mmCIF file with all atom_site columns, C-alpha atoms in Angstrom:
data_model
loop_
_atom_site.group_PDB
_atom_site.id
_atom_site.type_symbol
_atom_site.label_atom_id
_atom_site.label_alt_id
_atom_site.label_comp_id
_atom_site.label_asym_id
_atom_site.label_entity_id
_atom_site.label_seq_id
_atom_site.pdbx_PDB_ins_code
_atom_site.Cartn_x
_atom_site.Cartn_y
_atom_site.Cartn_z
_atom_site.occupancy
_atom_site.B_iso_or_equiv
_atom_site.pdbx_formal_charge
_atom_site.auth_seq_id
_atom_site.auth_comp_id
_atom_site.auth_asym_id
_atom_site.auth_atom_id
_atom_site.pdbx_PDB_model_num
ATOM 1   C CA . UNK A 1 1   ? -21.900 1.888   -0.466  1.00 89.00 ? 1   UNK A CA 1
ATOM 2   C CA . UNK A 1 2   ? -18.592 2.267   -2.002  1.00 95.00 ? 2   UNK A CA 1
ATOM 3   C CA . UNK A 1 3   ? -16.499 4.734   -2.811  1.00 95.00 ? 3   UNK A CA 1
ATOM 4   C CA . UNK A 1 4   ? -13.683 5.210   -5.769  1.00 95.00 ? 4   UNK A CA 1
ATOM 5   C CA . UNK A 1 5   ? -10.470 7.241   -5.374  1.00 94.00 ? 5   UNK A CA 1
ATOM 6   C CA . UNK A 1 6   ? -8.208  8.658   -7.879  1.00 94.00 ? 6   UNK A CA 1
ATOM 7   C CA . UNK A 1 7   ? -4.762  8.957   -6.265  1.00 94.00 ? 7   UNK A CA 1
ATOM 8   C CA . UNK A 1 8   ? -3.609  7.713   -9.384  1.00 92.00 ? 8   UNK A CA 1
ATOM 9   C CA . UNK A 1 9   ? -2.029  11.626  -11.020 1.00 82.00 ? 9   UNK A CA 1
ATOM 10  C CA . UNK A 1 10  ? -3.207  10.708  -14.857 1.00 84.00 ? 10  UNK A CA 1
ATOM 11  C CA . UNK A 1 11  ? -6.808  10.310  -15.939 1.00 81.00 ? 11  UNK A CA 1
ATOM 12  C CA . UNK A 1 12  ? -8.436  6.457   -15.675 1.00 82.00 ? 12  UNK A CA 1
ATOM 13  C CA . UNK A 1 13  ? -10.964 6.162   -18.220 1.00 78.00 ? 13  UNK A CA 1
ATOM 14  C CA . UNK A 1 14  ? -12.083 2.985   -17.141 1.00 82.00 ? 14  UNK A CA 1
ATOM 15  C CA . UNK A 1 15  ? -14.036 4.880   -13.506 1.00 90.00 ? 15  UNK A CA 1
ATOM 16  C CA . UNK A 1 16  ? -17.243 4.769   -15.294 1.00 92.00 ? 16  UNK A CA 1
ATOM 17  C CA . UNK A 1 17  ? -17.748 1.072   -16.246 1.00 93.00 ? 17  UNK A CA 1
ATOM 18  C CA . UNK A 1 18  ? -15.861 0.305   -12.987 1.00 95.00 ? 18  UNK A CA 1
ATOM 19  C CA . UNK A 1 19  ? -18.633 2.339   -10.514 1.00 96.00 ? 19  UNK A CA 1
ATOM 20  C CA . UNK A 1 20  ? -20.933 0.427   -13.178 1.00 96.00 ? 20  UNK A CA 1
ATOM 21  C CA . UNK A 1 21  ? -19.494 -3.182  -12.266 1.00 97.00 ? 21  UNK A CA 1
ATOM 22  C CA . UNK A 1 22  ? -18.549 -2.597  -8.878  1.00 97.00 ? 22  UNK A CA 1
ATOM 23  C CA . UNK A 1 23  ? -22.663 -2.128  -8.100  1.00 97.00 ? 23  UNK A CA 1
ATOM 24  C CA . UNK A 1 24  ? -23.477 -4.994  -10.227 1.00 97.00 ? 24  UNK A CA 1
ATOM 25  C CA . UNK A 1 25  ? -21.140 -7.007  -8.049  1.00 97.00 ? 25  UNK A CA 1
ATOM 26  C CA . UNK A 1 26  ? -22.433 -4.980  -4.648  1.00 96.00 ? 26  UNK A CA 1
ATOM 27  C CA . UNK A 1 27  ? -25.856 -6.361  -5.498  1.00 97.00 ? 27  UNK A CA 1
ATOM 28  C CA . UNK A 1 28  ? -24.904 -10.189 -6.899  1.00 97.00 ? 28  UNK A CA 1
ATOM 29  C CA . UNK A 1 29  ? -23.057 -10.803 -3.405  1.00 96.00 ? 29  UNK A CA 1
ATOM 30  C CA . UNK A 1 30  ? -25.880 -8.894  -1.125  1.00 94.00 ? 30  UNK A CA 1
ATOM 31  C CA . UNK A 1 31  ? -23.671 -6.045  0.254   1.00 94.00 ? 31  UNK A CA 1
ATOM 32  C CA . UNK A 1 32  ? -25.842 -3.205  0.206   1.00 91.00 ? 32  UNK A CA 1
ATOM 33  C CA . UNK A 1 33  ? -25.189 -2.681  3.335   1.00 92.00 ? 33  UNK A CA 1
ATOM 34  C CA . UNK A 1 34  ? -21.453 -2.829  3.277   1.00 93.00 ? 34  UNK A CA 1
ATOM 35  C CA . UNK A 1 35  ? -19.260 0.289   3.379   1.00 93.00 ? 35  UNK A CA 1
ATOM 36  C CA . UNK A 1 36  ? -15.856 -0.059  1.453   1.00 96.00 ? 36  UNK A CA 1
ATOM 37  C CA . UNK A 1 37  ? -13.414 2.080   -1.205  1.00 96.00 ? 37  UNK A CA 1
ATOM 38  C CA . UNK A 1 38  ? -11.440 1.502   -4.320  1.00 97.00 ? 38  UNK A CA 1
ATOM 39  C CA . UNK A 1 39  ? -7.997  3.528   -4.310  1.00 97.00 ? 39  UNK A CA 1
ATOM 40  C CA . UNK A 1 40  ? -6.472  3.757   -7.355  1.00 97.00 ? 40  UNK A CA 1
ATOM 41  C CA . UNK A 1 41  ? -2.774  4.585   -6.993  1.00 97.00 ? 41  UNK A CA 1
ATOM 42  C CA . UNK A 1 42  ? 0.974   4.379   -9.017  1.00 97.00 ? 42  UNK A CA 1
ATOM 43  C CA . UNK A 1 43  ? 3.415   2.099   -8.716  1.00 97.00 ? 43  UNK A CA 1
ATOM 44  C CA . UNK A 1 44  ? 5.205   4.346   -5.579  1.00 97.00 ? 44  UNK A CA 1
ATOM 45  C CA . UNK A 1 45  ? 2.549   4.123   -3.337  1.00 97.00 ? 45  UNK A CA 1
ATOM 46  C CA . UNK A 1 46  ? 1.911   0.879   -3.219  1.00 98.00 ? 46  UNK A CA 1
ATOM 47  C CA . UNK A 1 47  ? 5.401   -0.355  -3.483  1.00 98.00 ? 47  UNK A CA 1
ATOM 48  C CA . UNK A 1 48  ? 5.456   1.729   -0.118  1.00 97.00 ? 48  UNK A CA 1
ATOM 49  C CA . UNK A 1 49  ? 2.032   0.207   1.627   1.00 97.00 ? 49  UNK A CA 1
ATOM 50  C CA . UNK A 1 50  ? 3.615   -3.570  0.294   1.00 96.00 ? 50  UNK A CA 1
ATOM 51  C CA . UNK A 1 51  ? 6.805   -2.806  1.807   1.00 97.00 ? 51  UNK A CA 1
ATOM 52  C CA . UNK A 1 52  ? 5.115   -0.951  5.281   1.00 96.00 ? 52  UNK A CA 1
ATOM 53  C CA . UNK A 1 53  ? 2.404   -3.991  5.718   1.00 94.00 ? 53  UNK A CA 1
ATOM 54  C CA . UNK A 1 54  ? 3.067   -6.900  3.880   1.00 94.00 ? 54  UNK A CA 1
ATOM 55  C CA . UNK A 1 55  ? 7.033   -6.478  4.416   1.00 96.00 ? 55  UNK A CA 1
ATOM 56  C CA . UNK A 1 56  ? 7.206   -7.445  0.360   1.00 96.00 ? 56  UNK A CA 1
ATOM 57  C CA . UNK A 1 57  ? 9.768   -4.569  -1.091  1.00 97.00 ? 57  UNK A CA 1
ATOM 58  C CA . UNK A 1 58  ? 8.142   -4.389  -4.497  1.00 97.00 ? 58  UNK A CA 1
ATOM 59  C CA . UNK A 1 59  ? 5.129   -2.704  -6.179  1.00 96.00 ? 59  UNK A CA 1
ATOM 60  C CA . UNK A 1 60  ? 2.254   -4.913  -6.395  1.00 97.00 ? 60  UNK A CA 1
ATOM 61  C CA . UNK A 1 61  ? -1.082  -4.733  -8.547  1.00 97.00 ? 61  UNK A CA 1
ATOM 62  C CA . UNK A 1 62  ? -3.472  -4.808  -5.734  1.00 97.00 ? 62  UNK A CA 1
ATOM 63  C CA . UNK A 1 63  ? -3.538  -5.113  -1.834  1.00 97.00 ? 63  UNK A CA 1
ATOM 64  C CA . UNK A 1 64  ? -6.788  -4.911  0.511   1.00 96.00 ? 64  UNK A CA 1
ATOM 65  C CA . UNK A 1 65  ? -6.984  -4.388  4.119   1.00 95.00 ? 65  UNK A CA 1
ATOM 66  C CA . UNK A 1 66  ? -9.859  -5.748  5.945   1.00 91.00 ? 66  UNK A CA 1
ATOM 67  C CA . UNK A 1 67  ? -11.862 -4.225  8.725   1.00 86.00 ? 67  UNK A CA 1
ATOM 68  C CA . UNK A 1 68  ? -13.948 -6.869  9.556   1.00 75.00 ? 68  UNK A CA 1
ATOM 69  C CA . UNK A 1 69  ? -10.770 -9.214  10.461  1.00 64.00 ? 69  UNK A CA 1
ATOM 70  C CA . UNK A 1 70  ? -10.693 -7.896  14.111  1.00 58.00 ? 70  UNK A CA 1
ATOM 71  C CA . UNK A 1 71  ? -13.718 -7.169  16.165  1.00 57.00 ? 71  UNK A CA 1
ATOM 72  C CA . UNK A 1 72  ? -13.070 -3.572  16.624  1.00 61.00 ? 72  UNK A CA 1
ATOM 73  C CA . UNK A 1 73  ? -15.353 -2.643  13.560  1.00 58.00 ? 73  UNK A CA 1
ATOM 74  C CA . UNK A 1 74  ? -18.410 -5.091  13.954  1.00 63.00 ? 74  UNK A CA 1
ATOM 75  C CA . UNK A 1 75  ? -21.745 -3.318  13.190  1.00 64.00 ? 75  UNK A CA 1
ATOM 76  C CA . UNK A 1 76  ? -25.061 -5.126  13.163  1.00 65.00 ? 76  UNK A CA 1
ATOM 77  C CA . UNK A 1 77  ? -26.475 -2.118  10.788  1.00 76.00 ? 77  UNK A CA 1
ATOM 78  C CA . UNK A 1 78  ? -23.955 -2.236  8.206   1.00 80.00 ? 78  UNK A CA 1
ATOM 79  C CA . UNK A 1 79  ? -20.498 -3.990  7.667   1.00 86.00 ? 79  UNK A CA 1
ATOM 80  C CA . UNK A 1 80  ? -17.249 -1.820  7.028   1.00 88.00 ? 80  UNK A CA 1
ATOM 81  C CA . UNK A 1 81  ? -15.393 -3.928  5.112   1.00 93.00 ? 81  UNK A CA 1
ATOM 82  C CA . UNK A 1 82  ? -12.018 -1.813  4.193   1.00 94.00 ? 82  UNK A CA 1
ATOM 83  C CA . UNK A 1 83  ? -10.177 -0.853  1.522   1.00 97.00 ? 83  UNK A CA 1
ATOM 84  C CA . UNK A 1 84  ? -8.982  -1.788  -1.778  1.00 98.00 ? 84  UNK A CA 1
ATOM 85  C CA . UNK A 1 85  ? -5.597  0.093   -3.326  1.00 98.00 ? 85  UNK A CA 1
ATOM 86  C CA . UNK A 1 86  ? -5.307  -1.053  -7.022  1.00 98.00 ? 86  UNK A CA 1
ATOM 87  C CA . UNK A 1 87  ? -2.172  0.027   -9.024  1.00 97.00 ? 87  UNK A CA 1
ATOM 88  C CA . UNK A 1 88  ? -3.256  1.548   -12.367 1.00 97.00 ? 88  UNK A CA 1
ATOM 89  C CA . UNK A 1 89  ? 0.433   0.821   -14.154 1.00 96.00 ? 89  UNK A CA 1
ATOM 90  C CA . UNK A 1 90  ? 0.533   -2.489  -13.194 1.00 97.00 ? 90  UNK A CA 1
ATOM 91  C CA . UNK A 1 91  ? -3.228  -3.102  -14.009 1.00 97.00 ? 91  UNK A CA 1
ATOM 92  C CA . UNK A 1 92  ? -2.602  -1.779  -17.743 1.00 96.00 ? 92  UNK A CA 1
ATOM 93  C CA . UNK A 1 93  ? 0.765   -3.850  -17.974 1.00 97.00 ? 93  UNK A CA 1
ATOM 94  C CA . UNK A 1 94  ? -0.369  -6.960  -16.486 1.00 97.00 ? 94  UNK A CA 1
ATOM 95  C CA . UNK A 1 95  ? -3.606  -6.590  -19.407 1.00 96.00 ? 95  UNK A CA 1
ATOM 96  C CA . UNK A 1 96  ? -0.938  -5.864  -22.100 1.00 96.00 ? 96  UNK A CA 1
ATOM 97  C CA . UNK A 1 97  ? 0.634   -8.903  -20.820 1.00 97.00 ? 97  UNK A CA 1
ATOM 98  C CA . UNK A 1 98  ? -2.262  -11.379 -20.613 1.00 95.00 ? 98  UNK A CA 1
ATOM 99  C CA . UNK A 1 99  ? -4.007  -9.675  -23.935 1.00 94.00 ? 99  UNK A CA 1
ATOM 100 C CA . UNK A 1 100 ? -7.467  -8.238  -22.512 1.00 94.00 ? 100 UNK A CA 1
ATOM 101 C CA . UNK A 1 101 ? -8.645  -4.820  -21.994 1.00 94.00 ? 101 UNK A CA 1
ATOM 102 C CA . UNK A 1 102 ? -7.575  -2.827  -19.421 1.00 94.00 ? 102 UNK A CA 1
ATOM 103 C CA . UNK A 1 103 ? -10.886 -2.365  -17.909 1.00 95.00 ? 103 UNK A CA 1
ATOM 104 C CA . UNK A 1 104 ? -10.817 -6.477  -17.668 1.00 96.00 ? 104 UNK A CA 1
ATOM 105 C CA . UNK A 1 105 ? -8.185  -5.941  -15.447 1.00 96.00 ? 105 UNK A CA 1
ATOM 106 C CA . UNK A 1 106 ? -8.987  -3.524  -13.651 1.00 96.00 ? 106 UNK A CA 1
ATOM 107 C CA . UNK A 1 107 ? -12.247 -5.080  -12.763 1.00 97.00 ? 107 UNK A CA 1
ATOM 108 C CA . UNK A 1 108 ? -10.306 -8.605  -12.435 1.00 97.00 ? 108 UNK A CA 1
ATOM 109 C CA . UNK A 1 109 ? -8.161  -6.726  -9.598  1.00 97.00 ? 109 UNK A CA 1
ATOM 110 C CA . UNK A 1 110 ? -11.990 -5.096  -7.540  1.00 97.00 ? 110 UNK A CA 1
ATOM 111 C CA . UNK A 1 111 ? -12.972 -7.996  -7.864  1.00 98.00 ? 111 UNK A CA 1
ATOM 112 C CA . UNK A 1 112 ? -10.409 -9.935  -5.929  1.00 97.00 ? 112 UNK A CA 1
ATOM 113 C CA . UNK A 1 113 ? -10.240 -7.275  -3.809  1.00 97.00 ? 113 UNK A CA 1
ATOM 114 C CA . UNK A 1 114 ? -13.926 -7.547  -3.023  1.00 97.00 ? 114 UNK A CA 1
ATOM 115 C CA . UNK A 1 115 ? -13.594 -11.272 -2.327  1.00 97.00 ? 115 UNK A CA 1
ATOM 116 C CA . UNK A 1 116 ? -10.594 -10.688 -0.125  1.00 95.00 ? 116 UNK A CA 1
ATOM 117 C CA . UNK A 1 117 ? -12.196 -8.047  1.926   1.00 95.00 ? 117 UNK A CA 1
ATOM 118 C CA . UNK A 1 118 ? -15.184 -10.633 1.989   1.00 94.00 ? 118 UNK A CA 1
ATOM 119 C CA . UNK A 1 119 ? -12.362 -13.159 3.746   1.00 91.00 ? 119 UNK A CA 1
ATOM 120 C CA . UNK A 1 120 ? -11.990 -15.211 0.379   1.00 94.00 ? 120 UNK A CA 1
ATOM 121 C CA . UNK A 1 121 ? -8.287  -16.357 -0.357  1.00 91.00 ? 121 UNK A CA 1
ATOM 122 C CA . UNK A 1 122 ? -5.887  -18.496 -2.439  1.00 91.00 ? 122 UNK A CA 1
ATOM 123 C CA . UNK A 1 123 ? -2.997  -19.853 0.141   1.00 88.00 ? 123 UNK A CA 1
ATOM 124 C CA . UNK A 1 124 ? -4.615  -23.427 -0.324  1.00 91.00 ? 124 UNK A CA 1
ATOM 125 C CA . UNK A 1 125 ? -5.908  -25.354 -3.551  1.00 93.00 ? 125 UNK A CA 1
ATOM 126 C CA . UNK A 1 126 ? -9.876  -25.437 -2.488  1.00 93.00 ? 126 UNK A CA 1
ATOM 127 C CA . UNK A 1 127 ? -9.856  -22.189 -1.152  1.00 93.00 ? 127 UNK A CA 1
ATOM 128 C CA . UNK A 1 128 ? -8.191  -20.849 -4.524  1.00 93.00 ? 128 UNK A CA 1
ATOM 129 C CA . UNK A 1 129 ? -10.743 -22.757 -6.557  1.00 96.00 ? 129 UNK A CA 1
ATOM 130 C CA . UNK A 1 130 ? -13.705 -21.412 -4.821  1.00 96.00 ? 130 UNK A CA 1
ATOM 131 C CA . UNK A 1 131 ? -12.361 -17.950 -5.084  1.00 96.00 ? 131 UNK A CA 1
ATOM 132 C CA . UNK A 1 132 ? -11.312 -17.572 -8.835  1.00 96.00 ? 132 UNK A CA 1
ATOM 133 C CA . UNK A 1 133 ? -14.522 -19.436 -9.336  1.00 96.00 ? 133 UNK A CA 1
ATOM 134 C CA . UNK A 1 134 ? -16.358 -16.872 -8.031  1.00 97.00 ? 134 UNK A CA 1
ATOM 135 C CA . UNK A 1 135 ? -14.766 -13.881 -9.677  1.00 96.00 ? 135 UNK A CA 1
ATOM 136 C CA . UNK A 1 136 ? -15.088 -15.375 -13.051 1.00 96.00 ? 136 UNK A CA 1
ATOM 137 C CA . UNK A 1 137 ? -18.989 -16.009 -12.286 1.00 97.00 ? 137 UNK A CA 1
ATOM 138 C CA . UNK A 1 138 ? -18.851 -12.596 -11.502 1.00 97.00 ? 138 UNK A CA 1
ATOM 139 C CA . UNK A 1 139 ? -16.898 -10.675 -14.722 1.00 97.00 ? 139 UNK A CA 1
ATOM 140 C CA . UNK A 1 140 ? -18.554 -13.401 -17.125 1.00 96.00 ? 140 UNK A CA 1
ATOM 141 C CA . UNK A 1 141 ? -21.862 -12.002 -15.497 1.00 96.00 ? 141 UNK A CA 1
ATOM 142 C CA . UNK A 1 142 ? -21.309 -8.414  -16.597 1.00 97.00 ? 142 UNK A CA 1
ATOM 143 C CA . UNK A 1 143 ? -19.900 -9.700  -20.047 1.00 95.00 ? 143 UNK A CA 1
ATOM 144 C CA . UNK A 1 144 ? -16.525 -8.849  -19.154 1.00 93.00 ? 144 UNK A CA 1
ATOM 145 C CA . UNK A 1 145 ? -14.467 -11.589 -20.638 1.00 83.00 ? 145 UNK A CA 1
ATOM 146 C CA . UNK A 1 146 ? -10.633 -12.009 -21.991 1.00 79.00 ? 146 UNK A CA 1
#
C-alpha cells in the first residue's frame, strides 16, 4: 500500500499514470505487503530535508528515508518501508534537460526511490549496475521509455 502526497503548491498532472506505475511496480517486485509514500515537494523543502539529513546545502531531485534500516520497524505482517520526497521542479528540469517526458522522470525518480527504500544503491560499480538495471527493466516494462 502506498500513498502519494501533493506538497508540491501547483497541480502535477502526471499523479494518475504515476499511482498507475507505482502498482505495476508494487506487484513486479512482490510488495503488496509493504507500506510506503511518495511526497511530492518544491525545490525549498527539500533543499531543507538535504541540508537537515544528508548535510548537502542544495536542493536535490529525490531523497528516501528508510524504515527498515534499523530494527525498530520490523513487522512479520507487513514491511514499512519509508518515504520517498521527489522534487517536482527539478523532476521537470532534469526531463527538459535529458529530452523525455516529464512523467519519465518522474517515474525514473519512484523508481529509484523504491529501490533505495528496498536497500538498492549506487556507491560501488556492481551495486550501481544491478540497480539501474533494475529500474530500466522496470520503466521499459510499463512502456515508459526516453
Amino acid at each position: 500500500m502506498f500513498d502519494i502526497i501533493n506538497n508540491y503548491n501547483e497541480e502535477v498532472l502526471e499523479l494518475d499514470i504515476l499511482e498507475k506505475y507505482v502498482t505495476y511496480v508494487v506487484k513486479k517486485l512482490k510488495l503488496e505487503k509493504a507500506i510506503f509514500n511518495f511526497i511530492l515537494v518544491d525545490e525549498e523543502e527539500i533543499h531543507e530535508l538535504n541540508k537537515t539529513y544528508r548535510k548537502v546545502d542544495r536542493p536535490t531531485d529525490v531523497i528516501t528515508f528508510a524504515l527498515e534500516d534499523g530494527d525498530d520497524f520490523q513487522n512479520p505482517e507487513f514491511r514499512t518501508l519509508g518515504d520517498v520526497y521527489i522534487c517536482v521542479p527539478i523532476a521537470y528540469k532534469q526531463a527538459e534537460m535529458y529530452g523525455h517526458s516529464r512523467i519519465r522522470e518522474i517515474c525514473f525518480l519512484a523508481t529509484h526511490g523504491i529501490l533505495h527504500l528496498l536497500g538498492y544503491d549506487h556507491m560501488e560499480e556492481e551495486e550501481e549496475k544491478v540497480m539501474f538495471s533494475l529500474q530500466e527493466e522496470l520503466l521499459k516494462g510499463y512502456e515508459i521509455n526516453r
